[in-house]
C-alpha cells in the first residue's frame, strides 16, 4: 500500500535545521580546501545561522505563548517508530542553546588562536562535524541513532585530542580512543539488549512499551541492567568518577577552543542522555523486579528503575565533587586546574539529577532537574569561557604553567577581568549565572531533606573557592614573569572572552527568562506522555498487539542504502515523493 | 609479493572485483549491496594493485606521471585526488539529502521511477537512493584509499 509522506510543516523543518546547517557548513569548508579566509567565512556564517535556527526553535517550539512545546521530524518521511525521529522539546532546545552560544564563541576564537599552518588542515570541517554530533545527540528520538551521533562526536574528538601530534598528545589520544571504543562497544551491547528485550529503539515507543509491558508481551526485567550499562557509558562521556581519568590528559592535549567545546558541549551530551533516558524514557517503566544488595538494602523495589539510577548517580556525583575539587587544588597548570574542576562541576550537575531520581515528590523532582540544567548552563558558559581564557593566555605568553605566570592582571586587565568573572561564576557569587545554579542545587538538596548532601555540596563549594583563588593568585597577581612581560594579547580573543563574560553577567541579572526556559526544559524532561504524544509512534501501527514488533524493524537503522522503502514492488505506478511500504500496512 | 603469480592473478581478479563492486552499488537500493560495501570492494581492488605492482604503479604505470621519490605521501597527486573524491562524495550525499527539502519532502526522502521500453533493458528502475549511495561510495573509496596509500608509504 502506498503511504503518502507528510510534507513537513515549518515548525517541523525547524527541528532539523540546526543539523543541516552544520552539515552544510562542514561540507562547505571541506570543499573550499586551502582557502583559509573563505573557510573561516563559511564557518562563521554557519555558526551565525546555527544560532538563528536554535533561537527560532527556542521561540516557536518552546517559549512563544502558543508554542506546542515539542516538534518532531521524521527523517526521510518514514513514520515512527520505524524511521528515525528527531524531537525538539524544551530539554533539547535548552541544551542546543547552550551549545550554540559556547560553540560560536569558540569558533570565533578558533579563527584567531590557530596559526596559519593549523588552519590549512581540516580544523574547521572537523569543528562542524563535532557540532553536528552534539546537535544530533540532542535532537534524536531513537536510541540507535543516539549511538550513531555519539560515534560522530567521538571520531572527531579522537582527531582533536591527537591534533598537535606530539608524544603527550598521542598518549592522551591513545587512552581516549581505547576507553571510548570500549564504551562504544558497551553502548552497542546495551542498545542491542534493549532491542531484544522490548522490540523497539524509538524512545517514545520504548517509554510506551515499558509503561505497560504486559500489553506488549515483553518482560522488562533485563532493562534495569541494560540501563546500567548505558548509564556507565554516559558517565564516561560526562566524566563522572570513576570514569574521570581520561579528562585531564585529553583536555590538556586538545586545542584550547576544542577543550572549551569538549567541556561545554560534549560533556553535556552525557548529562543530557542520562536525564533524557532516566526521566523521559524509563521513569514510568514497570519493571516488576526487586533488586537488593545485602549490605545496602533494597535499591530497587518493584516499579521504576529511577531509585537504582539515583543511588548510583549519587555516589558518582559526590565522588566527582570531591575528587575533582581535591585534584584541582594541586595542579601546576591552568588547564590542569580547569580540567579537574570540570570533573567536580559535573558532580554538582549529577547530584541534583540523583536527587530527582531518588525523590518521590513531583515538585522536588522538578526543581532538582531545573537545578541540574541551570548548573549545566552555568558550567558550559563559565568553564567554556575559562578554557578559552587559557587559550588566550597561551597565545599571549606561550605557556599556561602556573610557575611561569604571574602579574597578568596588570599586563592585560580585560583578559584578567574576563577570567575573574568566569572564576566567580564557577564559585557562585551573585549576581552571576553561577549563583543561581548553586542556589538551586542547594535548594533541591534542602527540599529533599538531605543534610549529608548539603554538607558535601558545601565542602565542594569551598574546594572550588580554594582552587580558583590559587589559580588566580598564581597567574594574574604577583610578580610579572618574563613570559608575561612579553605578552601580547589578541584583541579578537579578548573581545570573545568579554562577550562571554557579559553573557554570564546578563544570565545572572536577567535570570527570569532563563529560569522560565529551564523550567520548560525540566517539564519536558519529566513529561513522558507529552513526549510519546509528540512523537506518536502509532503512525502506522494500529492496535497494540505484539505482532507488529518485527514489521519493518530494519527500516530505521540502515545507515547507507537502507532509507529506501523496504520491499518496493517495481510494478507499482511510479509516484514521486511516495514511499512504498508493504509491511505494517496490512492490518485487518 | 610481486611474483609472476601474484601479478597474473591481479590482472584477472581486479576487473572482476571492480565489476562486482559496481553491480553492488547499482542494485544496492533494494537488494543486498549499497555504497559502503561497493566502496570497500573497490578499495580492495586498488589494494591488490598496490600489493602486486607497488605503491607508485598507479602514477607511473597507469597515469604516466613522474614520481618524485622524496615527496611526502600525503601531498602525492593520487592521494590529493583520493581526498578530493572523499569531499565530493560527501557533498553528493548531502545534496542528495537536501534535494527533497526543495521539493517539500523530508530530508533524505527517496523515490524511484520505472522506465519502460528502454532499449536492451526494456524495463529499468531508477531510484533516487542511487545518488546517496554514489556519495557514500565516493566517501568510502576516497577515505580508505587515502589511509591505505599514506600509511602504506610510511
XYZ file of C-alpha atoms in Angstrom:
742
model
C 0.000 0.000 0.000
C 1.322 3.404 -0.866
C 1.715 5.767 2.003
C 1.850 9.460 1.219
C 4.724 11.002 3.127
C 3.628 14.012 5.062
C 5.056 17.238 3.873
C 6.772 18.622 6.939
C 5.383 21.877 8.272
C 7.502 24.890 9.029
C 7.855 24.008 12.710
C 8.853 20.506 11.835
C 11.504 21.583 9.344
C 12.879 23.860 12.023
C 13.756 20.778 14.071
C 16.287 19.520 11.548
C 17.537 22.991 10.588
C 20.474 23.212 13.057
C 21.709 19.804 11.953
C 21.506 20.661 8.257
C 23.250 23.969 8.827
C 26.287 22.401 10.496
C 26.329 19.595 7.936
C 26.364 22.045 5.044
C 28.960 24.189 6.830
C 31.163 21.124 7.341
C 30.976 20.046 3.708
C 31.314 23.644 2.533
C 34.525 24.201 4.477
C 35.819 20.871 3.221
C 35.107 21.810 -0.395
C 36.852 25.165 -0.009
C 40.096 23.337 0.586
C 43.099 25.547 1.106
C 41.422 28.933 1.092
C 41.631 29.856 4.795
C 39.754 33.142 4.603
C 36.830 31.654 2.692
C 36.804 28.713 5.080
C 36.658 30.995 8.074
C 33.892 32.991 6.431
C 31.760 29.924 5.728
C 32.401 28.680 9.264
C 31.274 31.935 10.805
C 28.221 32.125 8.553
C 27.355 28.559 9.584
C 27.768 29.459 13.246
C 25.545 32.512 12.902
C 22.884 30.541 11.007
C 23.039 27.852 13.689
C 22.350 30.403 16.406
C 19.429 31.819 14.437
C 17.961 28.337 13.885
C 18.323 27.417 17.558
C 16.782 30.726 18.620
C 13.874 30.030 16.262
C 13.384 26.585 17.825
C 13.523 28.148 21.280
C 10.848 30.655 20.439
C 8.455 28.824 18.137
C 8.617 25.426 19.791
C 9.142 26.205 23.467
C 8.837 29.796 24.640
C 6.208 31.528 22.489
C 2.806 31.893 24.172
C 1.113 29.466 21.783
C 4.147 27.190 21.356
C 3.425 23.472 21.026
C 6.196 22.523 23.475
C 7.631 19.857 21.198
C 8.071 19.376 17.483
C 9.163 16.274 15.640
C 10.691 15.460 12.302
C 10.633 12.126 10.530
C 13.833 11.763 8.526
C 13.108 10.511 5.035
C 9.381 10.657 5.727
C 9.444 7.186 7.279
C 6.921 7.126 10.116
C 7.794 6.447 13.758
C 8.676 4.026 15.270
C 10.427 2.649 12.175
C 12.030 5.773 10.774
C 14.425 7.990 12.665
C 12.561 10.589 14.664
C 14.067 13.903 15.602
C 12.438 15.581 18.574
C 12.936 19.164 19.670
C 11.311 19.733 23.027
C 12.182 22.036 25.896
C 15.098 19.912 27.097
C 16.667 19.568 23.642
C 16.165 23.259 22.910
C 17.790 24.258 26.212
C 20.811 22.080 25.502
C 21.063 23.303 21.897
C 21.032 26.914 23.022
C 23.829 26.217 25.467
C 25.911 24.534 22.783
C 25.109 27.260 20.267
C 26.433 30.043 22.492
C 29.633 28.323 23.579
C 30.156 26.803 20.117
C 30.004 30.073 18.251
C 32.264 31.728 20.831
C 34.915 29.063 20.431
C 34.523 29.162 16.646
C 35.298 32.879 16.546
C 38.120 32.228 18.977
C 39.499 29.418 16.782
C 39.975 31.756 13.878
C 42.439 33.731 15.970
C 44.085 31.085 18.120
C 45.330 28.744 15.438
C 48.384 29.600 13.378
C 48.128 29.540 9.623
C 49.505 26.003 9.403
C 46.769 24.615 11.591
C 44.079 26.286 9.620
C 45.213 24.633 6.408
C 44.369 21.260 7.855
C 40.866 20.035 8.465
C 40.202 22.080 11.589
C 37.001 23.805 10.528
C 35.269 20.837 8.888
C 36.068 18.791 11.979
C 34.773 21.542 14.214
C 31.452 21.467 12.395
C 31.284 17.685 12.487
C 31.782 17.853 16.244
C 28.915 20.329 16.442
C 26.882 18.011 14.193
C 27.421 15.055 16.512
C 26.426 17.080 19.567
C 23.370 18.546 17.833
C 22.256 15.156 16.559
C 22.604 13.611 20.004
C 20.387 16.327 21.485
C 17.739 16.039 18.793
C 17.392 12.351 18.099
C 14.484 10.365 19.432
C 15.960 6.988 18.587
C 18.335 5.055 20.787
C 20.411 3.561 17.983
C 20.609 6.929 16.305
C 21.901 8.322 19.596
C 24.710 5.782 19.358
C 25.482 6.964 15.838
C 25.707 10.612 16.914
C 27.919 9.620 19.826
C 30.229 7.977 17.309
C 30.239 11.040 15.056
C 31.169 13.130 18.063
C 33.848 10.672 19.188
C 35.519 10.213 15.790
C 36.091 13.938 15.663
C 37.236 14.235 19.268
C 39.829 11.479 18.667
C 41.362 13.621 15.954
C 41.230 16.753 18.061
C 42.888 15.127 21.063
C 45.720 13.962 18.791
C 45.661 17.233 16.845
C 49.110 18.583 17.718
C 50.720 15.195 17.202
C 53.336 15.402 19.958
C 54.178 12.466 22.240
C 51.892 13.591 25.073
C 49.054 14.267 22.622
C 49.416 10.834 21.087
C 49.446 9.255 24.527
C 46.329 11.164 25.557
C 44.630 10.212 22.308
C 45.539 6.566 22.759
C 43.896 6.414 26.174
C 40.946 8.387 24.938
C 40.422 6.102 21.935
C 40.861 2.905 23.943
C 38.413 3.979 26.624
C 35.817 5.249 24.189
C 35.997 2.230 21.918
C 35.248 0.117 24.959
C 32.440 2.498 25.885
C 31.013 2.321 22.385
C 31.030 -1.468 22.472
C 29.197 -1.397 25.805
C 26.747 1.154 24.427
C 26.018 -1.029 21.421
C 25.602 -4.040 23.675
C 23.113 -2.127 25.791
C 21.199 -0.897 22.758
C 21.086 -4.398 21.292
C 19.887 -5.801 24.601
C 17.132 -3.221 24.860
C 16.005 -4.011 21.343
C 15.976 -7.719 22.119
C 14.002 -7.086 25.309
C 11.458 -4.556 24.139
C 11.406 -4.879 20.345
C 11.865 -1.188 19.706
C 14.508 1.529 19.853
C 12.330 4.554 19.272
C 12.469 6.353 22.621
C 8.786 7.257 22.679
C 7.773 3.737 21.691
C 10.184 2.386 24.306
C 8.636 4.548 27.038
C 5.157 3.439 25.976
C 6.028 -0.234 25.989
C 7.899 -0.148 29.289
C 4.990 1.601 30.985
C 2.697 -1.272 30.054
C 4.903 -4.304 29.440
C 2.077 -6.835 29.712
C 0.111 -5.209 26.894
C 3.060 -5.635 24.552
C 4.022 -9.066 25.773
C 7.522 -8.136 26.918
C 9.427 -8.961 30.074
C 11.211 -5.763 31.075
C 13.386 -7.278 33.808
C 16.723 -7.111 31.904
C 16.135 -3.431 31.158
C 17.500 -2.391 34.566
C 20.858 -3.989 33.898
C 20.948 -2.690 30.339
C 20.133 0.771 31.580
C 23.047 0.387 33.984
C 25.315 -0.329 31.005
C 24.058 2.741 29.170
C 24.422 4.830 32.310
C 28.092 3.889 32.629
C 28.674 4.921 29.008
C 27.037 8.281 29.586
C 29.029 8.682 32.793
C 32.222 8.183 30.771
C 31.122 10.951 28.429
C 30.239 13.218 31.323
C 33.490 12.349 33.103
C 31.961 11.253 36.388
C 34.104 9.381 38.930
C 35.183 6.544 38.487
C 35.371 7.344 34.756
C 37.095 10.700 35.169
C 40.692 9.656 34.446
C 40.684 10.489 30.730
C 39.675 14.092 31.257
C 42.878 15.860 32.403
C 45.147 14.435 29.689
C 42.590 14.787 26.907
C 41.710 18.363 27.868
C 45.375 19.334 28.001
C 46.085 17.757 24.622
C 43.245 19.233 22.555
C 43.451 22.764 21.099
C 42.012 25.277 23.634
C 38.824 26.200 21.707
C 38.064 22.492 21.336
C 38.658 21.917 25.029
C 36.107 24.649 25.653
C 33.693 22.755 23.432
C 34.523 19.369 24.993
C 33.901 20.763 28.470
C 30.990 22.955 27.475
C 29.148 20.770 24.997
C 30.125 17.106 24.680
C 30.152 16.623 28.449
C 26.618 17.921 28.497
C 25.655 15.268 25.981
C 26.387 12.667 28.666
C 24.279 14.606 31.177
C 21.523 15.105 28.626
C 21.433 11.406 27.772
C 21.209 10.476 31.461
C 18.332 12.906 32.028
C 16.518 12.005 28.821
C 16.700 8.253 29.255
C 16.162 8.162 33.013
C 13.260 10.576 33.244
C 11.584 10.709 29.859
C 12.016 7.106 28.775
C 12.500 4.851 31.773
C 10.714 6.788 34.535
C 7.339 5.084 34.102
C 8.770 1.648 33.413
C 7.023 -1.161 35.231
C 9.944 -3.434 35.931
C 8.372 -5.737 38.474
C 11.733 -6.929 39.756
C 13.165 -6.308 43.204
C 16.867 -5.785 43.490
C 18.622 -5.873 46.829
C 22.245 -5.631 47.882
C 22.787 -7.385 51.235
C 24.714 -4.604 52.933
C 22.804 -1.673 51.472
C 19.261 -2.964 51.419
C 16.664 -2.818 48.702
C 17.823 -0.484 45.965
C 15.046 -1.263 43.556
C 11.565 -2.001 44.722
C 9.135 -3.091 42.084
C 8.319 -0.377 39.627
C 10.567 2.287 38.263
C 14.334 1.909 37.844
C 14.780 5.523 38.921
C 15.695 4.697 42.513
C 18.502 2.485 41.277
C 19.755 5.184 38.879
C 19.530 7.752 41.646
C 21.613 5.686 44.072
C 24.348 5.051 41.510
C 24.414 8.635 40.260
C 24.511 9.935 43.791
C 27.675 8.008 44.632
C 29.269 9.027 41.323
C 28.285 12.666 41.712
C 29.550 13.134 45.255
C 32.771 11.267 44.485
C 33.265 13.533 41.442
C 32.819 16.664 43.541
C 35.476 15.516 45.995
C 37.948 14.026 43.502
C 37.637 16.980 41.139
C 37.906 19.569 43.884
C 40.860 17.962 45.644
C 42.616 17.240 42.341
C 42.236 20.799 41.119
C 43.906 22.277 44.191
C 47.260 20.686 43.418
C 47.602 21.140 39.639
C 50.538 23.058 38.211
C 48.941 24.410 35.029
C 45.808 26.401 34.332
C 44.393 23.657 32.092
C 45.030 21.071 34.784
C 43.135 23.110 37.356
C 40.229 23.651 34.990
C 40.131 20.016 33.840
C 39.899 18.715 37.415
C 37.480 21.487 38.193
C 35.182 20.279 35.436
C 35.183 16.791 36.986
C 33.990 18.402 40.216
C 31.454 20.633 38.488
C 29.868 17.724 36.648
C 29.423 16.205 40.093
C 27.423 19.288 41.004
C 25.200 18.568 37.988
C 24.900 14.865 38.725
C 23.894 15.271 42.374
C 20.635 17.145 41.649
C 19.867 14.597 38.923
C 20.372 11.888 41.542
C 18.117 13.779 43.955
C 15.475 13.997 41.237
C 15.734 10.264 40.647
C 15.515 9.239 44.299
C 12.783 11.580 45.464
C 9.145 10.653 45.005
C 7.755 14.171 45.403
C 6.998 15.574 41.927
C 7.791 19.178 42.916
C 11.194 18.302 44.332
C 11.957 16.218 41.268
C 11.060 19.155 39.058
C 13.158 21.681 40.988
C 16.097 19.273 41.046
C 16.056 18.890 37.271
C 15.815 22.665 36.886
C 18.808 22.961 39.223
C 20.819 20.463 37.186
C 20.009 22.276 33.935
C 20.787 25.748 35.246
C 24.019 24.439 36.709
C 24.884 22.792 33.404
C 24.266 26.077 31.620
C 26.471 27.927 34.070
C 29.194 25.330 33.741
C 29.056 25.439 29.948
C 29.374 29.222 29.917
C 31.878 29.685 32.725
C 34.105 26.692 32.068
C 33.963 27.208 28.322
C 34.975 30.798 28.824
C 37.785 29.896 31.239
C 39.239 27.352 28.816
C 39.119 29.999 26.101
C 40.831 32.391 28.517
C 43.592 29.823 28.984
C 43.850 29.691 25.200
C 44.234 33.470 25.170
C 46.876 33.298 27.906
C 48.749 30.704 25.888
C 48.557 32.774 22.733
C 49.851 35.789 24.635
C 52.568 34.192 26.777
C 53.193 30.812 25.165
C 52.638 28.919 28.401
C 49.910 28.000 30.846
C 52.111 26.668 33.658
C 51.316 28.440 36.903
C 55.020 28.618 37.746
C 55.786 30.631 34.601
C 52.859 33.018 35.003
C 52.260 35.948 37.293
C 51.081 39.525 37.145
C 48.836 39.018 34.131
C 46.215 41.279 35.693
C 48.347 44.383 35.249
C 49.553 43.282 31.822
C 46.097 42.740 30.329
C 43.225 43.971 32.527
C 40.441 42.930 30.094
C 41.709 39.341 29.935
C 42.089 39.285 33.704
C 38.611 40.738 34.130
C 37.077 38.026 31.956
C 38.928 35.289 33.814
C 37.861 36.844 37.120
C 34.186 36.855 36.152
C 34.422 33.266 34.932
C 36.042 32.208 38.203
C 33.416 33.999 40.262
C 30.672 32.334 38.212
C 32.295 28.977 38.950
C 32.334 29.759 42.658
C 28.753 31.007 42.511
C 28.884 34.667 43.519
C 25.715 36.716 42.924
C 24.628 38.172 40.570
C 26.434 35.874 38.106
C 24.897 32.816 36.445
C 26.733 30.504 38.845
C 24.902 31.890 41.861
C 21.527 30.652 40.670
C 22.976 27.316 39.650
C 24.452 26.735 43.100
C 21.426 28.208 44.828
C 19.018 25.888 43.022
C 21.209 22.845 43.673
C 21.328 23.661 47.401
C 17.604 24.365 47.328
C 16.898 20.984 45.747
C 19.081 19.226 48.331
C 17.368 21.114 51.161
C 13.900 20.319 49.837
C 14.841 16.680 49.553
C 15.735 16.982 53.243
C 19.205 15.538 52.968
C 21.661 17.151 55.350
C 24.607 14.999 54.335
C 24.187 16.073 50.702
C 24.165 19.707 51.769
C 27.376 19.257 53.729
C 29.039 17.551 50.778
C 27.945 20.271 48.377
C 29.243 22.890 50.784
C 32.604 21.127 51.006
C 32.727 21.007 47.207
C 32.000 24.728 47.015
C 34.780 25.504 49.472
C 37.183 23.449 47.363
C 36.056 25.449 44.319
C 36.914 28.678 46.108
C 40.295 27.241 47.090
C 41.463 26.183 43.645
C 40.027 29.163 41.827
C 41.753 31.537 44.258
C 45.010 29.669 43.880
C 44.901 29.761 40.066
C 44.029 33.457 40.138
C 46.753 34.382 42.641
C 49.477 32.463 40.859
C 48.790 33.640 37.331
C 47.103 37.028 37.497
C 48.543 38.579 40.637
C 52.058 38.745 41.988
C 55.344 39.487 40.238
C 55.365 39.633 36.472
C 57.381 36.831 34.975
C 59.449 37.283 31.758
C 56.805 35.404 29.771
C 54.118 37.809 30.953
C 56.279 40.870 30.284
C 56.494 39.970 26.595
C 52.828 39.015 26.369
C 50.744 40.446 23.550
C 47.067 39.586 23.783
C 44.948 39.156 20.699
C 42.137 41.750 20.607
C 39.591 39.420 18.960
C 40.207 36.715 21.527
C 39.780 39.176 24.360
C 36.615 40.507 22.711
C 35.171 36.966 22.601
C 36.033 36.496 26.260
C 34.453 39.795 27.216
C 31.313 38.922 25.241
C 31.052 35.657 27.153
C 31.686 37.479 30.433
C 28.862 39.880 29.623
C 26.659 36.873 28.814
C 27.449 35.349 32.205
C 26.560 38.586 33.967
C 23.452 39.010 31.819
C 22.260 35.475 32.594
C 22.629 36.254 36.289
C 20.906 39.647 36.193
C 18.136 38.719 33.774
C 17.613 35.300 35.266
C 13.818 35.296 34.980
C 13.575 34.224 31.291
C 16.410 31.715 31.767
C 14.538 30.203 34.669
C 11.367 30.003 32.575
C 13.323 28.230 29.863
C 14.937 25.784 32.309
C 11.524 25.243 33.868
C 10.051 24.383 30.467
C 13.023 22.084 29.826
C 12.509 20.264 33.130
C 8.790 19.940 32.418
C 9.620 18.444 29.029
C 12.154 16.057 30.573
C 9.588 14.755 33.044
C 6.613 14.670 30.709
C 6.788 11.149 29.291
C 3.234 11.224 27.973
C 3.795 14.516 26.209
C 6.907 13.061 24.571
C 5.012 9.992 23.404
C 2.186 12.148 22.069
C 4.596 14.396 20.198
C 6.395 11.512 18.517
C 3.228 9.469 18.090
C 4.706 6.043 17.399
C 1.251 4.855 16.281
C 1.527 6.454 12.881
C 1.403 3.179 11.008
C 0.813 0.547 13.620
C -2.765 0.369 14.757
C -3.520 -1.812 17.723
C -1.018 -2.744 20.384
C -0.532 -6.411 19.735
C 2.966 -7.806 19.835
C 2.727 -8.994 16.255
C 3.819 -5.658 14.912
C 7.138 -5.801 16.686
C 9.050 -7.203 13.760
C 7.344 -5.333 10.973
C 9.872 -3.279 9.075
C 12.181 -3.262 12.038
C 15.242 -2.814 9.862
C 13.961 0.263 8.091
C 15.056 2.839 10.608
C 18.516 1.554 11.346
C 20.017 1.440 7.864
C 22.871 3.897 7.653
C 23.525 3.649 3.958
C 21.038 2.488 1.408
C 18.516 1.388 3.989
C 16.461 4.535 3.639
C 14.586 3.321 0.631
C 11.188 1.816 1.132
C 11.538 -1.806 2.102
C 10.029 -4.250 -0.278
C 9.219 -1.848 -3.080
C 7.468 -3.537 -5.916
C 8.731 -2.446 -9.303
C 5.328 -2.847 -10.972
C 3.750 -0.214 -8.759
C 2.969 3.019 -10.524
C 5.797 5.470 -10.120
C 4.876 8.190 -7.705
C 7.280 10.995 -6.961
C 7.731 11.516 -3.266
C 5.856 8.475 -2.109
C 7.381 5.811 -0.005
C 6.053 2.365 -0.607
C 5.914 0.306 2.488
C 4.359 -3.049 2.002
C 4.790 -4.029 5.615
C 2.960 -2.691 8.603
C 0.056 -1.682 6.427
C -1.789 -4.959 6.112
C -3.873 -4.544 9.203
C -7.125 -6.433 9.061
C 54.856 -10.073 -3.092
C 55.446 -9.065 -6.705
C 55.817 -12.553 -8.039
C 54.644 -13.514 -11.506
C 51.793 -15.484 -9.995
C 50.639 -12.512 -7.957
C 50.763 -10.144 -10.900
C 48.994 -12.542 -13.234
C 46.300 -13.188 -10.667
C 45.869 -9.468 -10.096
C 45.332 -8.864 -13.822
C 42.448 -11.316 -13.802
C 40.959 -10.590 -10.394
C 40.969 -6.788 -10.354
C 38.489 -6.294 -13.252
C 36.141 -8.887 -11.761
C 36.283 -7.219 -8.355
C 35.545 -3.829 -9.872
C 32.584 -5.138 -11.869
C 31.118 -6.828 -8.795
C 31.610 -3.612 -6.852
C 29.753 -1.570 -9.441
C 26.909 -4.069 -9.599
C 26.616 -3.960 -5.807
C 26.498 -0.177 -5.983
C 23.779 -0.079 -8.617
C 21.439 -2.662 -7.122
C 22.045 -1.575 -3.525
C 18.831 0.435 -3.177
C 16.587 -2.604 -2.922
C 18.891 -5.632 -2.905
C 21.870 -6.541 -0.735
C 24.695 -4.156 -1.535
C 24.983 -0.396 -1.440
C 27.514 2.385 -1.465
C 29.510 1.282 1.533
C 30.200 -2.303 0.551
C 30.797 -1.338 -3.067
C 33.314 1.235 -1.889
C 35.117 -1.291 0.291
C 35.285 -3.744 -2.596
C 36.629 -1.093 -4.962
C 39.281 -0.202 -2.414
C 40.190 -3.883 -2.251
C 40.824 -3.883 -5.986
C 43.195 -0.949 -5.557
C 44.906 -2.689 -2.657
C 45.532 -5.736 -4.867
C 47.098 -3.443 -7.459
C 49.242 -1.826 -4.775
C 50.400 -5.176 -3.430
C 51.118 -6.692 -6.819
C 52.718 -3.726 -8.568
C 53.894 -1.372 -5.789
C 52.667 1.963 -4.491
C 53.910 4.087 -7.389
C 52.429 1.880 -10.105
C 49.221 3.892 -10.422
C 51.042 7.134 -11.129
C 53.964 5.800 -13.102
C 52.421 2.886 -14.960
C 48.785 3.883 -15.398
C 48.797 7.676 -15.456
C 52.286 8.013 -16.951
C 53.461 10.646 -14.481
C 56.893 11.046 -12.991
C 57.137 10.259 -9.306
C 59.375 12.313 -7.082
C 60.915 9.778 -4.690
C 61.440 12.286 -1.855
C 57.871 13.548 -1.643
C 55.610 13.331 1.417
C 52.955 10.729 0.783
C 50.048 12.942 1.834
C 50.910 15.514 -0.893
C 51.054 12.846 -3.580
C 48.887 13.742 -6.578
C 46.952 10.484 -6.388
C 46.355 10.980 -2.686
C 45.169 14.514 -3.311
C 42.731 13.056 -5.850
C 41.540 10.490 -3.293
C 40.927 13.240 -0.793
C 39.023 15.241 -3.357
C 36.907 12.169 -4.108
C 36.089 11.924 -0.412
C 34.974 15.547 -0.270
C 32.962 15.348 -3.469
C 31.268 12.169 -2.271
C 30.273 13.833 0.955
C 28.875 16.750 -0.981
C 26.894 14.415 -3.275
C 25.398 12.590 -0.302
C 24.433 15.800 1.483
C 22.967 17.398 -1.635
C 21.006 14.240 -2.427
C 19.530 14.512 1.040
C 18.748 18.194 0.628
C 17.013 17.944 -2.763
C 13.778 16.504 -1.257
C 13.618 19.541 1.042
C 13.418 21.782 -2.003
C 10.550 19.590 -3.267
C 8.778 19.952 0.087
C 9.528 16.472 1.352
C 11.517 15.465 4.434
C 15.327 15.339 4.434
C 16.645 12.125 2.826
C 13.272 11.163 1.317
C 13.697 8.733 -1.551
C 11.654 7.824 -4.556
C 12.043 5.888 -7.783
C 10.754 5.802 -11.316
C 10.385 2.841 -13.622
C 11.260 3.416 -17.253
C 9.511 1.090 -19.717
C 10.720 0.312 -23.222
C 14.353 1.150 -22.680
C 16.454 -0.440 -25.406
C 18.404 -3.506 -24.248
C 16.994 -3.338 -20.712
C 13.310 -2.987 -21.606
C 12.440 -2.295 -18.007
C 14.694 -0.063 -15.947
C 14.189 1.112 -12.430
C 15.936 4.292 -11.385
C 15.982 5.034 -7.664
C 16.916 8.366 -6.162
C 18.736 6.437 -3.452
C 21.409 5.739 -6.052
C 22.611 9.335 -5.701
C 23.064 8.910 -1.964
C 24.739 5.542 -2.496
C 27.080 7.105 -5.012
C 28.048 9.716 -2.436
C 28.703 7.031 0.175
C 30.705 5.064 -2.403
C 32.941 8.048 -3.152
C 33.442 8.780 0.558
C 34.420 5.182 1.304
C 36.746 4.814 -1.687
C 38.356 8.209 -1.113
C 38.732 7.747 2.613
C 40.030 4.184 2.574
C 42.480 4.750 -0.269
C 43.849 7.909 1.357
C 44.524 5.973 4.538
C 45.949 2.948 2.750
C 48.289 4.866 0.486
C 49.552 7.264 3.169
C 50.018 4.612 5.833
C 51.363 2.166 3.233
C 54.003 4.656 2.118
C 55.144 5.193 5.704
